Short mmCIF file of C-alpha atoms in Angstrom, two decimals:
data_model
loop_
_atom_site.label_atom_id
_atom_site.label_comp_id
_atom_site.label_asym_id
_atom_site.label_seq_id
_atom_site.Cartn_x
_atom_site.Cartn_y
_atom_site.Cartn_z
CA MET A 1154 5.92 -29.61 -13.05
CA SER A 1155 6.74 -32.35 -11.21
CA ARG A 1156 7.61 -35.82 -12.43
CA GLY A 1157 5.22 -38.64 -11.55
CA ALA A 1158 6.12 -41.76 -9.35
CA GLY A 1159 7.76 -44.91 -11.01
CA VAL A 1160 6.40 -48.25 -12.18
CA ALA A 1161 5.67 -50.84 -9.98
CA GLU A 1162 4.97 -54.80 -10.88
CA SER A 1163 1.60 -55.59 -12.50
CA SER A 1164 -0.98 -58.00 -11.60
CA ASP A 1165 -3.49 -59.32 -14.36
CA ASP A 1166 -6.77 -60.71 -12.03
CA ARG A 1167 -8.31 -59.80 -8.94
CA SER A 1168 -6.68 -62.69 -7.09
CA ALA A 1169 -3.57 -60.58 -6.87
CA SER A 1170 -1.76 -61.57 -3.56
CA SER A 1171 -2.53 -59.02 -0.91
CA GLU A 1172 1.47 -58.56 -0.10
CA GLU A 1173 2.32 -56.65 -2.82
CA LYS A 1174 3.65 -53.28 -1.66
CA ASP A 1175 1.32 -50.70 -3.02
CA CYS A 1176 -1.80 -52.36 -2.90
CA PRO A 1177 -2.75 -54.61 0.14
CA SER A 1178 -6.23 -54.90 -0.88
CA ARG A 1179 -6.91 -58.24 -3.08
CA ASN A 1180 -9.13 -56.41 -5.80
CA LEU A 1181 -6.20 -53.75 -6.32
CA ASP A 1182 -3.32 -54.17 -8.47
CA THR A 1183 -0.69 -52.02 -9.54
CA SER A 1184 0.52 -51.64 -13.53
CA LYS A 1185 2.52 -50.41 -15.94
CA ASP A 1186 1.02 -48.20 -18.87
CA SER A 1187 -0.67 -50.79 -21.28
CA LYS A 1188 -2.61 -50.36 -24.19
CA SER A 1189 -5.21 -52.63 -23.55
CA GLY A 1190 -8.26 -50.79 -25.45
CA ASP A 1191 -11.38 -50.33 -24.11
CA ASP A 1192 -12.01 -51.70 -21.03
CA SER A 1193 -15.01 -50.28 -20.32
CA SER A 1194 -17.20 -53.62 -19.22
CA SER A 1195 -21.16 -53.36 -18.84
CA GLU A 1196 -20.42 -53.68 -14.88
CA SER A 1197 -18.74 -50.12 -15.18
CA SER A 1198 -21.47 -48.95 -17.43
CA LEU A 1199 -24.27 -49.84 -14.97
CA GLU A 1200 -21.98 -48.31 -12.12
CA SER A 1201 -22.12 -45.21 -14.03
CA GLU A 1202 -25.91 -45.35 -14.28
CA SER A 1203 -26.53 -45.98 -10.78
CA ASP A 1204 -24.32 -43.23 -9.68
CA ASN A 1205 -26.29 -40.72 -11.59
CA GLU A 1206 -29.83 -41.76 -10.81
CA GLU A 1207 -31.51 -38.47 -10.82
CA PRO A 1208 -32.59 -37.48 -14.42
CA LYS A 1209 -32.20 -34.28 -15.82
CA PRO A 1210 -33.42 -32.64 -18.80
CA GLU A 1211 -31.06 -32.72 -22.04
CA LYS A 1212 -29.90 -29.12 -22.88
CA THR A 1213 -30.02 -28.57 -26.30
CA ASN A 1214 -27.44 -25.17 -26.54
CA GLY A 1215 -24.25 -27.33 -25.66
CA GLU A 1216 -22.31 -28.00 -28.90
CA LEU A 1217 -18.64 -27.32 -28.65
CA ARG A 1218 -17.52 -23.48 -28.42
CA GLU A 1219 -14.73 -21.55 -26.94
CA SER A 1220 -15.56 -19.68 -23.97
CA SER A 1221 -13.86 -16.99 -22.01
CA THR A 1222 -12.82 -17.48 -18.60
CA GLU A 1223 -15.11 -15.08 -17.72
CA GLU A 1224 -17.94 -17.32 -18.88
CA ALA A 1225 -16.58 -20.12 -17.49
CA SER A 1226 -16.86 -19.12 -14.17
CA ASN A 1227 -20.24 -19.01 -14.10
CA GLN A 1228 -21.00 -22.52 -14.64
CA GLU A 1229 -21.73 -24.47 -11.57
CA PHE A 1230 -18.73 -26.56 -11.20
CA ASN A 1231 -16.23 -23.85 -11.61
CA GLU A 1232 -18.21 -21.54 -9.03
CA ILE A 1233 -16.50 -23.78 -6.19
CA GLN A 1234 -12.78 -23.88 -7.76
CA SER A 1235 -10.32 -22.56 -5.20
CA HIS A 1236 -8.86 -19.27 -5.19
CA CYS A 1237 -5.43 -20.25 -3.47
CA GLU A 1238 -2.84 -17.90 -5.03
CA HIS A 1239 -0.20 -20.98 -5.16
CA CYS A 1240 -2.88 -22.78 -7.17
CA ASN A 1241 -4.05 -20.13 -9.41
CA ALA A 1242 -0.08 -19.59 -10.27
CA GLU A 1243 -0.32 -21.65 -13.32
CA ASN A 1244 -2.41 -20.96 -16.65
CA LYS A 1245 -2.05 -23.22 -19.25
CA HIS A 1246 -3.82 -21.33 -21.63
CA ASN A 1247 -5.75 -24.28 -22.27
CA GLU A 1248 -8.86 -24.28 -24.66
CA LEU A 1249 -12.17 -23.98 -22.87
CA VAL A 1250 -14.89 -25.70 -24.06
CA THR A 1251 -18.37 -26.39 -22.87
CA PRO A 1252 -19.95 -29.60 -23.12
CA ARG A 1253 -23.75 -30.94 -23.75
CA LEU A 1254 -25.28 -31.87 -20.04
CA LEU A 1255 -27.17 -35.11 -20.81
CA SER A 1256 -29.64 -36.98 -18.71
CA ARG A 1257 -28.23 -38.81 -15.47
CA GLY A 1258 -25.42 -36.13 -14.92
CA GLN A 1259 -23.38 -37.21 -18.01
CA PHE A 1260 -21.63 -34.55 -20.48
CA LEU A 1261 -20.60 -34.98 -23.88
CA LEU A 1262 -18.14 -33.19 -25.47
CA LYS A 1263 -17.38 -33.08 -29.07
CA VAL A 1264 -13.95 -32.02 -30.49
CA ASP A 1265 -13.35 -31.40 -34.46
CA THR A 1266 -9.97 -31.48 -34.29
CA GLU A 1267 -6.47 -32.41 -32.60
CA GLY A 1268 -5.69 -30.31 -29.38
CA THR A 1269 -6.02 -29.59 -25.61
CA TYR A 1270 -9.18 -28.83 -24.37
CA GLN A 1271 -10.55 -27.83 -20.51
CA CYS A 1272 -14.09 -28.39 -19.64
CA THR A 1273 -15.48 -25.51 -17.86
CA GLU A 1274 -18.17 -27.71 -16.26
CA THR A 1275 -15.67 -30.40 -14.52
CA GLY A 1276 -12.20 -29.11 -14.91
CA LEU A 1277 -10.65 -32.30 -16.84
CA ILE A 1278 -8.36 -31.53 -19.35
CA PHE A 1279 -8.29 -33.92 -22.78
CA GLU A 1280 -5.49 -34.03 -25.25
CA VAL A 1281 -6.91 -35.45 -28.37
CA ASN A 1282 -5.00 -36.47 -31.51
CA ARG A 1283 -8.09 -36.19 -33.87
CA LYS A 1284 -11.82 -35.66 -33.98
CA VAL A 1285 -13.72 -37.39 -31.18
CA ASP A 1286 -16.87 -37.50 -29.27
CA ILE A 1287 -16.41 -37.70 -25.52
CA LYS A 1288 -18.89 -38.61 -22.98
CA TYR A 1289 -17.97 -38.73 -19.19
CA CYS A 1290 -19.54 -38.15 -15.67
CA VAL A 1291 -18.82 -37.63 -11.97
CA LEU A 1292 -18.78 -40.64 -9.69
CA SER A 1293 -19.22 -41.41 -5.99
CA TRP A 1294 -15.66 -42.16 -4.46
CA SER A 1295 -17.91 -44.23 -1.23
CA LYS A 1296 -18.96 -46.94 -4.04
CA TYR A 1297 -15.16 -47.97 -4.55
CA ALA A 1298 -13.90 -47.29 -0.97
CA ASP A 1299 -12.65 -50.54 -0.09
CA LEU A 1300 -10.05 -50.25 -3.17
CA VAL A 1301 -8.43 -47.09 -2.11
CA VAL A 1302 -5.94 -48.59 0.80
CA LYS A 1303 -3.70 -46.40 3.07
CA PRO A 1304 -1.37 -45.15 2.60
CA TRP A 1305 -3.42 -43.95 -0.12
CA VAL A 1306 -5.91 -41.51 0.19
CA VAL A 1307 -8.29 -39.45 -2.75
CA GLY A 1308 -6.63 -36.26 -3.99
CA GLY A 1309 -9.65 -35.43 -6.52
CA PRO A 1310 -13.09 -36.22 -8.30
CA LEU A 1311 -13.40 -39.90 -9.37
CA PHE A 1312 -14.58 -39.77 -13.57
CA ASP A 1313 -16.15 -42.31 -15.86
CA VAL A 1314 -14.65 -41.46 -19.47
CA LYS A 1315 -16.31 -43.19 -22.50
CA CYS A 1316 -14.93 -42.62 -25.94
CA ASP A 1317 -12.52 -44.37 -28.52
CA PRO A 1318 -9.29 -44.82 -26.45
CA THR A 1319 -6.93 -44.62 -29.36
CA CYS A 1320 -8.47 -40.53 -30.12
CA LEU A 1321 -7.85 -40.02 -26.31
CA THR A 1322 -3.83 -39.43 -25.64
CA SER A 1323 -4.00 -37.98 -21.88
CA ILE A 1324 -6.39 -36.91 -19.49
CA HIS A 1325 -5.98 -33.95 -16.57
CA PHE A 1326 -7.53 -34.92 -13.78
CA PRO A 1327 -7.91 -31.94 -11.27
CA HIS A 1328 -7.23 -32.25 -7.57
CA SER A 1329 -8.29 -30.87 -4.59
CA LEU A 1330 -4.84 -30.39 -3.04
CA CYS A 1331 -2.79 -27.45 -2.23
CA LEU A 1332 0.73 -28.22 -3.32
CA GLY A 1333 2.36 -25.29 -1.86
CA HIS A 1334 3.46 -26.92 1.40
CA CYS A 1335 4.46 -30.37 0.24
CA ASP A 1336 4.77 -31.11 -3.19
CA ALA A 1337 8.45 -32.57 -3.02
CA ASN A 1338 7.45 -35.33 -0.54
CA MET A 1339 4.15 -36.18 -2.79
CA MET A 1340 3.10 -39.14 -4.95
CA PHE A 1341 0.44 -39.31 -7.24
CA LYS A 1342 -1.21 -42.08 -8.71
CA VAL A 1343 -4.65 -42.91 -10.47
CA LEU A 1344 -7.01 -45.32 -9.25
CA HIS A 1345 -7.70 -47.11 -12.22
CA VAL A 1346 -11.43 -49.81 -11.90
CA LYS A 1347 -11.53 -52.13 -14.29
CA SER A 1348 -13.84 -55.19 -14.78
CA THR A 1349 -11.03 -57.30 -13.72
CA GLY A 1350 -10.05 -55.30 -10.74
CA ALA A 1351 -8.32 -52.04 -9.46
CA LEU A 1352 -4.91 -51.11 -10.52
CA LEU A 1353 -2.90 -48.14 -9.64
CA GLU A 1354 -1.64 -46.23 -12.57
CA TYR A 1355 1.70 -44.23 -12.65
CA THR A 1356 0.80 -40.44 -14.10
CA VAL A 1357 3.12 -38.99 -16.14
CA ASP A 1358 3.00 -35.27 -14.32
CA HIS A 1359 1.32 -33.22 -11.92
CA SER A 1360 0.80 -29.81 -12.04
CA ALA A 1361 -0.68 -27.31 -9.07
CA THR A 1362 -4.28 -28.07 -10.35
CA HIS A 1363 -4.11 -31.43 -11.86
CA VAL A 1364 -2.90 -34.95 -12.19
CA LYS A 1365 -1.67 -35.50 -15.82
CA TRP A 1366 -2.16 -39.78 -17.07
CA HIS A 1367 -1.73 -41.39 -20.22
CA VAL A 1368 -4.84 -43.19 -21.07
CA SER A 1369 -4.28 -46.91 -21.26
CA SER A 1370 -8.03 -47.94 -21.57
CA LEU A 1371 -11.14 -46.17 -20.52
CA SER A 1372 -13.13 -46.93 -17.09
CA PRO A 1373 -13.50 -45.11 -13.53
CA VAL A 1374 -10.27 -43.17 -13.27
CA GLY A 1375 -9.44 -40.84 -10.30
CA PRO A 1376 -6.29 -39.51 -8.59
CA VAL A 1377 -5.09 -40.94 -5.41
CA ILE A 1378 -2.33 -39.69 -3.36
CA GLN A 1379 0.48 -40.79 -1.07
CA SER A 1380 2.29 -38.27 1.22
CA GLU A 1381 4.94 -38.25 4.04
CA GLU A 1382 3.79 -34.66 5.28
CA THR A 1383 0.57 -33.16 6.30
CA VAL A 1384 -1.81 -32.83 3.61
CA PHE A 1385 -3.64 -29.45 2.94
CA HIS A 1386 -6.89 -29.43 1.19
CA HIS A 1387 -8.74 -26.73 -0.47
CA GLY A 1388 -11.98 -27.07 1.20
CA ALA A 1389 -15.84 -25.97 0.65
CA VAL A 1390 -18.79 -25.22 2.91
CA ILE A 1391 -22.11 -26.08 1.55
CA LEU A 1392 -25.17 -24.90 3.12
CA TYR A 1393 -28.72 -26.56 2.52
CA LYS A 1394 -32.06 -25.42 4.81
CA ALA A 1395 -34.96 -27.49 5.66
CA ILE A 1396 -38.44 -26.53 4.11
CA ASP A 1397 -41.26 -26.73 6.30
CA HIS A 1398 -43.84 -24.56 7.94
CA ASN A 1399 -42.12 -24.24 11.35
CA PRO A 1400 -41.31 -20.44 12.02
CA SER A 1401 -38.21 -21.78 13.04
CA LEU A 1402 -34.93 -22.08 10.73
CA SER A 1403 -32.82 -25.37 10.77
CA PHE A 1404 -29.77 -25.76 8.20
CA ARG A 1405 -27.26 -28.46 7.72
CA VAL A 1406 -23.75 -27.60 7.40
CA TYR A 1407 -21.31 -29.44 5.38
CA ILE A 1408 -17.54 -28.87 5.37
CA ALA A 1409 -15.98 -30.83 2.43
CA THR A 1410 -13.10 -31.25 0.23
CA ASN A 1411 -13.31 -28.92 -2.99
CA ASN A 1412 -13.84 -32.33 -4.91
CA GLU A 1413 -16.95 -33.02 -6.76
CA SER A 1414 -17.40 -36.25 -6.47
CA PHE A 1415 -17.33 -35.30 -2.20
CA ILE A 1416 -19.94 -32.41 -3.36
CA LYS A 1417 -22.28 -34.38 -5.59
CA ASP A 1418 -22.66 -37.24 -2.31
CA ILE A 1419 -23.76 -34.39 -0.21
CA SER A 1420 -26.22 -33.44 -2.89
CA LYS A 1421 -27.60 -37.01 -3.33
CA SER A 1422 -27.28 -37.13 0.63
CA VAL A 1423 -29.57 -34.47 0.96
CA LYS A 1424 -32.13 -35.28 -1.56
CA HIS A 1425 -32.75 -39.09 -0.17
CA SER A 1426 -33.37 -37.33 3.30
CA SER A 1427 -36.66 -37.90 5.12
CA LYS A 1428 -36.93 -34.27 5.20
CA LYS A 1429 -36.95 -31.16 2.43
CA PHE A 1430 -33.90 -29.34 1.95
CA MET A 1431 -33.40 -26.26 -0.34
CA LYS A 1432 -29.37 -25.37 -1.29
CA ILE A 1433 -28.24 -21.85 0.41
CA ASP A 1434 -26.63 -20.04 -2.29
CA LYS A 1435 -23.41 -18.59 -0.70
CA PRO A 1436 -19.66 -18.21 -1.41
CA PRO A 1437 -18.23 -21.82 -0.75
CA VAL A 1438 -14.90 -22.14 -0.89
CA CYS A 1439 -12.70 -21.81 2.53
CA GLN A 1440 -10.38 -19.21 2.52
CA LYS A 1441 -7.98 -21.18 4.33
CA LEU A 1442 -6.36 -24.49 3.51
CA LEU A 1443 -8.34 -27.66 5.56
CA GLN A 1444 -6.03 -30.01 7.46
CA ASN A 1445 -6.82 -33.84 8.58
CA GLY A 1446 -7.33 -34.17 12.36
CA LYS A 1447 -7.28 -30.36 12.69
CA LYS A 1448 -10.29 -28.89 14.68
CA TYR A 1449 -13.00 -26.44 13.67
CA ARG A 1450 -15.89 -24.73 15.54
CA LEU A 1451 -18.69 -23.47 13.90
CA ILE A 1452 -19.81 -20.06 15.39
CA SER A 1453 -23.43 -18.21 15.11
CA GLU A 1454 -23.38 -14.43 15.41
CA PRO A 1455 -26.49 -13.84 16.91
CA GLU A 1456 -25.87 -17.22 18.90
CA ALA A 1457 -27.84 -20.23 17.70
CA GLU A 1458 -28.39 -24.09 18.75
CA ILE A 1459 -25.09 -25.82 16.71
CA THR A 1460 -24.73 -29.63 16.74
CA PRO A 1461 -22.25 -30.37 16.73
CA GLU A 1462 -20.21 -26.95 17.41
CA GLU A 1463 -16.66 -28.24 17.16
CA ILE A 1464 -15.55 -30.35 13.98
CA GLU A 1465 -12.29 -32.39 13.82
CA PHE A 1466 -11.87 -32.20 9.75
CA VAL A 1467 -11.61 -35.73 7.94
CA ASP A 1468 -11.28 -36.09 4.29
CA GLY A 1469 -14.78 -37.82 4.24
CA SER A 1470 -14.84 -38.87 0.29
CA LEU A 1471 -14.73 -42.69 0.87
CA LEU A 1472 -17.73 -42.45 3.40
CA LYS A 1473 -21.20 -43.04 2.39
CA LEU A 1474 -22.81 -40.81 5.33
CA LYS A 1475 -21.31 -37.62 5.18
CA SER A 1476 -20.99 -35.66 8.37
CA TYR A 1477 -22.69 -31.86 9.13
CA SER A 1478 -23.59 -29.71 12.21
CA GLU A 1479 -27.30 -28.63 12.59
CA VAL A 1480 -27.96 -25.05 13.40
CA TYR A 1481 -31.19 -24.00 14.45
CA LEU A 1482 -32.51 -20.61 15.23
CA GLU A 1483 -35.90 -20.70 17.33
CA GLN A 1484 -36.92 -17.37 15.56
CA PRO A 1485 -36.10 -16.51 11.80
CA ALA A 1486 -33.56 -13.63 11.76
CA GLU A 1487 -30.51 -12.87 9.67
CA PHE A 1488 -27.26 -14.06 10.84
CA LYS A 1489 -23.96 -14.94 10.16
CA LEU A 1490 -21.89 -17.91 10.21
CA LEU A 1491 -18.61 -18.57 10.97
CA LEU A 1492 -15.99 -21.45 10.46
CA VAL A 1493 -12.80 -20.84 12.94
CA GLU A 1494 -9.69 -23.09 13.11
CA MET A 1495 -9.70 -23.86 16.97
CA ASP A 1496 -5.66 -23.85 17.34
CA SER A 1497 -5.28 -20.23 15.54
CA GLU A 1498 -8.38 -18.77 15.91
CA GLU A 1499 -8.04 -17.74 12.14
CA ILE A 1500 -11.25 -17.41 10.26
CA VAL A 1501 -11.57 -20.41 7.52
CA TRP A 1502 -14.83 -19.39 5.94
CA LYS A 1503 -17.78 -16.74 6.88
CA ALA A 1504 -21.28 -16.03 5.23
CA LYS A 1505 -24.27 -13.81 6.28
CA LEU A 1506 -27.81 -15.06 5.88
CA ARG A 1507 -30.61 -13.10 4.97
CA GLU A 1508 -34.32 -14.02 4.84
CA CYS A 1509 -34.17 -13.55 1.05
CA ASP A 1510 -31.88 -16.22 0.74
CA TRP A 1511 -34.19 -19.06 1.44
CA VAL A 1512 -37.68 -19.75 0.74
CA GLN A 1513 -41.00 -20.89 3.02
CA HIS A 1514 -43.06 -21.85 -0.35
CA ASP A 1515 -46.69 -22.54 0.65
CA GLN A 1516 -47.91 -26.35 0.18
CA ASN A 1517 -51.12 -25.45 -0.77
CA PRO A 1518 -50.78 -21.68 -2.50
CA LYS A 1519 -54.09 -20.28 -2.67
CA VAL A 1520 -54.76 -18.79 -6.12
CA SER A 1521 -55.45 -14.87 -6.04
CA LYS A 1522 -58.00 -13.23 -7.48
CA SER A 1523 -55.91 -10.38 -8.74
CA GLY A 1524 -55.85 -11.17 -12.31
CA THR A 1525 -59.40 -11.52 -12.55
CA SER A 1526 -60.06 -8.49 -10.89
CA GLY A 1527 -57.49 -6.62 -12.45
CA ASN A 1528 -58.92 -7.70 -15.93
CA ARG A 1529 -62.68 -6.52 -14.64
CA ARG A 1530 -60.69 -2.97 -14.06
CA ARG A 1531 -59.26 -2.93 -17.41
CA LYS A 1532 -62.50 -3.34 -18.98
CA MET A 1533 -64.69 -1.06 -17.20
CA SER A 1534 -61.89 1.63 -17.15
CA SER A 1535 -61.64 2.52 -20.85
CA SER A 1536 -62.97 1.56 -23.90
CA LEU A 1537 -59.30 1.83 -25.38
CA PRO A 1538 -57.66 -0.90 -26.66
CA ASP A 1539 -55.74 -3.00 -24.21
CA GLU A 1540 -52.53 -2.21 -25.64
CA VAL A 1541 -53.03 1.84 -25.29
CA VAL A 1542 -54.30 1.42 -22.05
CA TYR A 1543 -51.34 -0.40 -20.82
CA ASP A 1544 -48.85 2.27 -22.15
CA LYS A 1545 -50.94 4.79 -20.22
CA ARG A 1546 -50.63 2.84 -17.08
CA MET A 1547 -46.88 2.00 -17.28
CA LYS A 1548 -46.50 6.08 -17.73
CA GLN A 1549 -48.24 6.45 -14.70
CA ILE A 1550 -46.53 4.25 -12.92
CA ASP A 1551 -43.00 5.40 -13.68
CA THR A 1552 -43.03 8.16 -11.75
CA SER A 1553 -39.78 10.38 -10.95
CA ASP A 1554 -39.62 9.48 -7.18
CA GLY A 1555 -39.60 6.01 -8.05
CA VAL A 1556 -41.81 5.12 -5.11
CA LYS A 1557 -44.05 3.16 -7.07
CA THR A 1558 -41.91 1.14 -9.03
CA LYS A 1559 -39.82 -0.11 -6.21
CA THR A 1560 -42.71 -1.90 -4.81
CA LEU A 1561 -41.59 -5.48 -4.57
CA LEU A 1562 -43.51 -8.49 -5.90
CA THR A 1563 -45.01 -10.79 -3.29
CA ASP A 1564 -44.81 -14.74 -3.34
CA THR A 1565 -48.25 -14.86 -3.85
CA GLN A 1566 -48.05 -13.05 -7.05
CA LEU A 1567 -45.19 -15.16 -8.16
CA ILE A 1568 -47.03 -18.09 -7.61
CA ASN A 1569 -49.81 -16.52 -9.86
CA LEU A 1570 -47.53 -15.99 -12.24
CA ALA A 1571 -45.72 -19.50 -12.08
CA GLU A 1572 -48.80 -21.15 -12.92
CA LYS A 1573 -49.57 -19.20 -16.33
CA LEU A 1574 -46.17 -19.98 -17.34
CA GLY A 1575 -46.10 -23.06 -20.19
CA LYS A 1576 -43.41 -25.57 -20.99
CA GLU A 1577 -40.85 -22.79 -22.24
CA TRP A 1578 -40.33 -21.41 -18.40
CA VAL A 1579 -36.69 -22.75 -18.73
CA LYS A 1580 -35.40 -20.98 -22.17
CA ILE A 1581 -37.51 -17.52 -20.16
CA ALA A 1582 -35.34 -18.16 -17.09
CA ILE A 1583 -31.99 -18.27 -19.43
CA ALA A 1584 -33.16 -15.94 -22.30
CA ASN A 1585 -35.37 -13.27 -20.90
CA LEU A 1586 -34.44 -13.41 -16.97
CA LYS A 1587 -30.63 -14.04 -17.33
CA LEU A 1588 -30.59 -16.79 -14.80
CA LYS A 1589 -27.76 -19.07 -15.53
CA ILE A 1590 -28.18 -22.73 -16.24
CA SER A 1591 -26.82 -23.87 -12.80
CA ASP A 1592 -29.41 -22.27 -11.12
CA ILE A 1593 -32.03 -24.22 -13.35
CA ASP A 1594 -30.38 -27.78 -12.99
CA ALA A 1595 -30.10 -27.01 -9.23
CA ILE A 1596 -34.22 -26.23 -9.19
CA LEU A 1597 -35.15 -29.12 -11.12
CA GLU A 1598 -32.59 -31.38 -8.73
CA LYS A 1599 -35.24 -31.00 -6.32
CA LYS A 1600 -37.90 -33.13 -8.49
CA GLU A 1601 -41.06 -30.76 -6.83
CA ASP A 1602 -44.13 -29.73 -8.43
CA VAL A 1603 -43.57 -28.11 -12.19
CA THR A 1604 -45.17 -24.98 -10.64
CA ILE A 1605 -43.55 -24.88 -7.54
CA ASN A 1606 -40.02 -25.61 -10.08
CA LYS A 1607 -41.55 -22.30 -11.90
CA PHE A 1608 -42.22 -20.43 -8.59
CA ARG A 1609 -38.35 -21.15 -7.45
CA MET A 1610 -37.13 -20.01 -10.94
CA LEU A 1611 -39.16 -16.32 -10.29
CA LYS A 1612 -37.93 -15.95 -6.61
CA LYS A 1613 -34.35 -16.91 -8.10
CA TRP A 1614 -34.53 -13.91 -10.61
CA GLN A 1615 -36.19 -11.91 -7.39
CA GLU A 1616 -33.06 -12.82 -5.44
CA LYS A 1617 -30.99 -11.65 -7.93
CA GLU A 1618 -32.56 -8.56 -8.67
CA GLN A 1619 -33.10 -7.32 -5.15
CA SER A 1620 -34.66 -3.89 -4.84
CA ASN A 1621 -35.13 -3.68 -8.61
CA ALA A 1622 -37.32 -7.10 -8.66
CA THR A 1623 -40.47 -4.94 -9.27
CA ALA A 1624 -43.48 -5.40 -11.37
CA GLN A 1625 -42.29 -2.98 -14.18
CA ASN A 1626 -39.09 -4.61 -14.30
CA LEU A 1627 -40.29 -8.12 -14.59
CA TRP A 1628 -42.77 -6.90 -17.31
CA ASN A 1629 -39.62 -5.28 -19.09
CA CYS A 1630 -38.24 -8.71 -19.23
CA LEU A 1631 -41.30 -10.48 -20.41
CA LYS A 1632 -42.88 -8.41 -22.32
CA ASN A 1633 -42.09 -10.53 -25.20
CA VAL A 1634 -43.47 -13.71 -24.18
CA ASN A 1635 -45.67 -14.84 -26.26
CA SER A 1636 -48.70 -15.49 -23.77
CA VAL A 1637 -52.00 -13.81 -23.35
CA GLU A 1638 -52.12 -15.32 -19.92
CA VAL A 1639 -49.03 -14.09 -18.73
CA GLN A 1640 -49.38 -10.77 -20.34
CA ASP A 1641 -52.38 -10.59 -18.53
CA VAL A 1642 -51.01 -11.57 -14.95
CA LEU A 1643 -47.84 -8.99 -15.40
CA LYS A 1644 -50.29 -6.16 -16.25
CA GLY A 1645 -52.54 -7.07 -13.58
CA PHE A 1646 -49.42 -6.87 -11.23
CA LEU A 1647 -48.73 -3.38 -12.51
CA GLN A 1648 -52.35 -1.95 -11.60
CA GLU A 1649 -52.07 -3.31 -8.39
CA THR A 1650 -48.60 -1.07 -7.67
#
């Protein structure tokens, strides 16, 4: 671990002199740690609310629990963490805990005793001295761009943390930098945004993955850095596909630092676009570090129209508008995307995109009559109870060569089933279809019609199961769902195979 920087002069209000060494901005001061109590003003609270304007349904299974590293890796935030050997060298063995997700993107963590706890969703580490409830969320750096003044640059996500500050000893903020090249010449601080202005406060320590800060008071806080050498960023490539009725394919490709504030800004930018998009689930983490000012080329195999094809990387955390490249293919087909460093020609990131990675849903899906005709056939075929007839049909379908069981479900069938699923569809997705909560959150973020949400959920299951996404496998997953309509549709699927 490396020691943090020394302490500079302090200033008390937003009219501080612009001649101060560390903060030429008129609203930016430096200070020593001061136990000033909770500084979360109404201004800060409003900022947090506006930054998380898309409401999400409250999860009911988020009580504090111990979690293994494998479980934590299944969460959305940790899926995008770095695989850098240097930065994964340190293992603190902190107690991993999963918070409850509230509305507007806020997390609630309840801890019952003194200890050090690491959030599986955000990577934040809290050192507490007694029982406490901690509420926190990720904020956008772009709202505070004028407070981050050169030579300081963003080092990681910005958070708004709320709790009794006397219960919280320290916070370790995750950062998005690789320190394997320039640790000795790098200085960390945290930008602490208060109602009276912003302060650069000194860190206690930093590691390969986190920046430790003694809590002085609570309001928006995030790590910033100053370095005499080139800064290396852990990078991520985020993909979105335009949803329309055209046979052509159009994608947005964002190249970002592996910083949740940056990634959240990208998500909000896409949501507010005049077009509709869906996120493409591909491994996002770059396998080579990104550098400011270095040029990269986006390549498609087979060739596609890419605009712009060459990108000069900059950390866009402070920019309100996030840059991206458009990839356009006139005819739909599977293809490879590669991000290549132009100087070395080394591959930084690559992914293969297949037709099953996206959904072209019909805006006006026609309801199939298969369910009705299936019921009619069942009534005519036998006078035995439905359960007996159904069990016999299942035995007939489960043939030894597996030809019938490998008949995959169509989008029309999934739409029919989606229309029959009730309010418990989220529970069904997690408990019966074994989808991840992050998958459901991604679907709900699109704010589409509830039937389309259910359809996307079923498509996610289909993508997960691939060749096993059959009528029989779906029935095996949903046979315990207590709905006559759902069971009728599923039985109709089996009769159609």
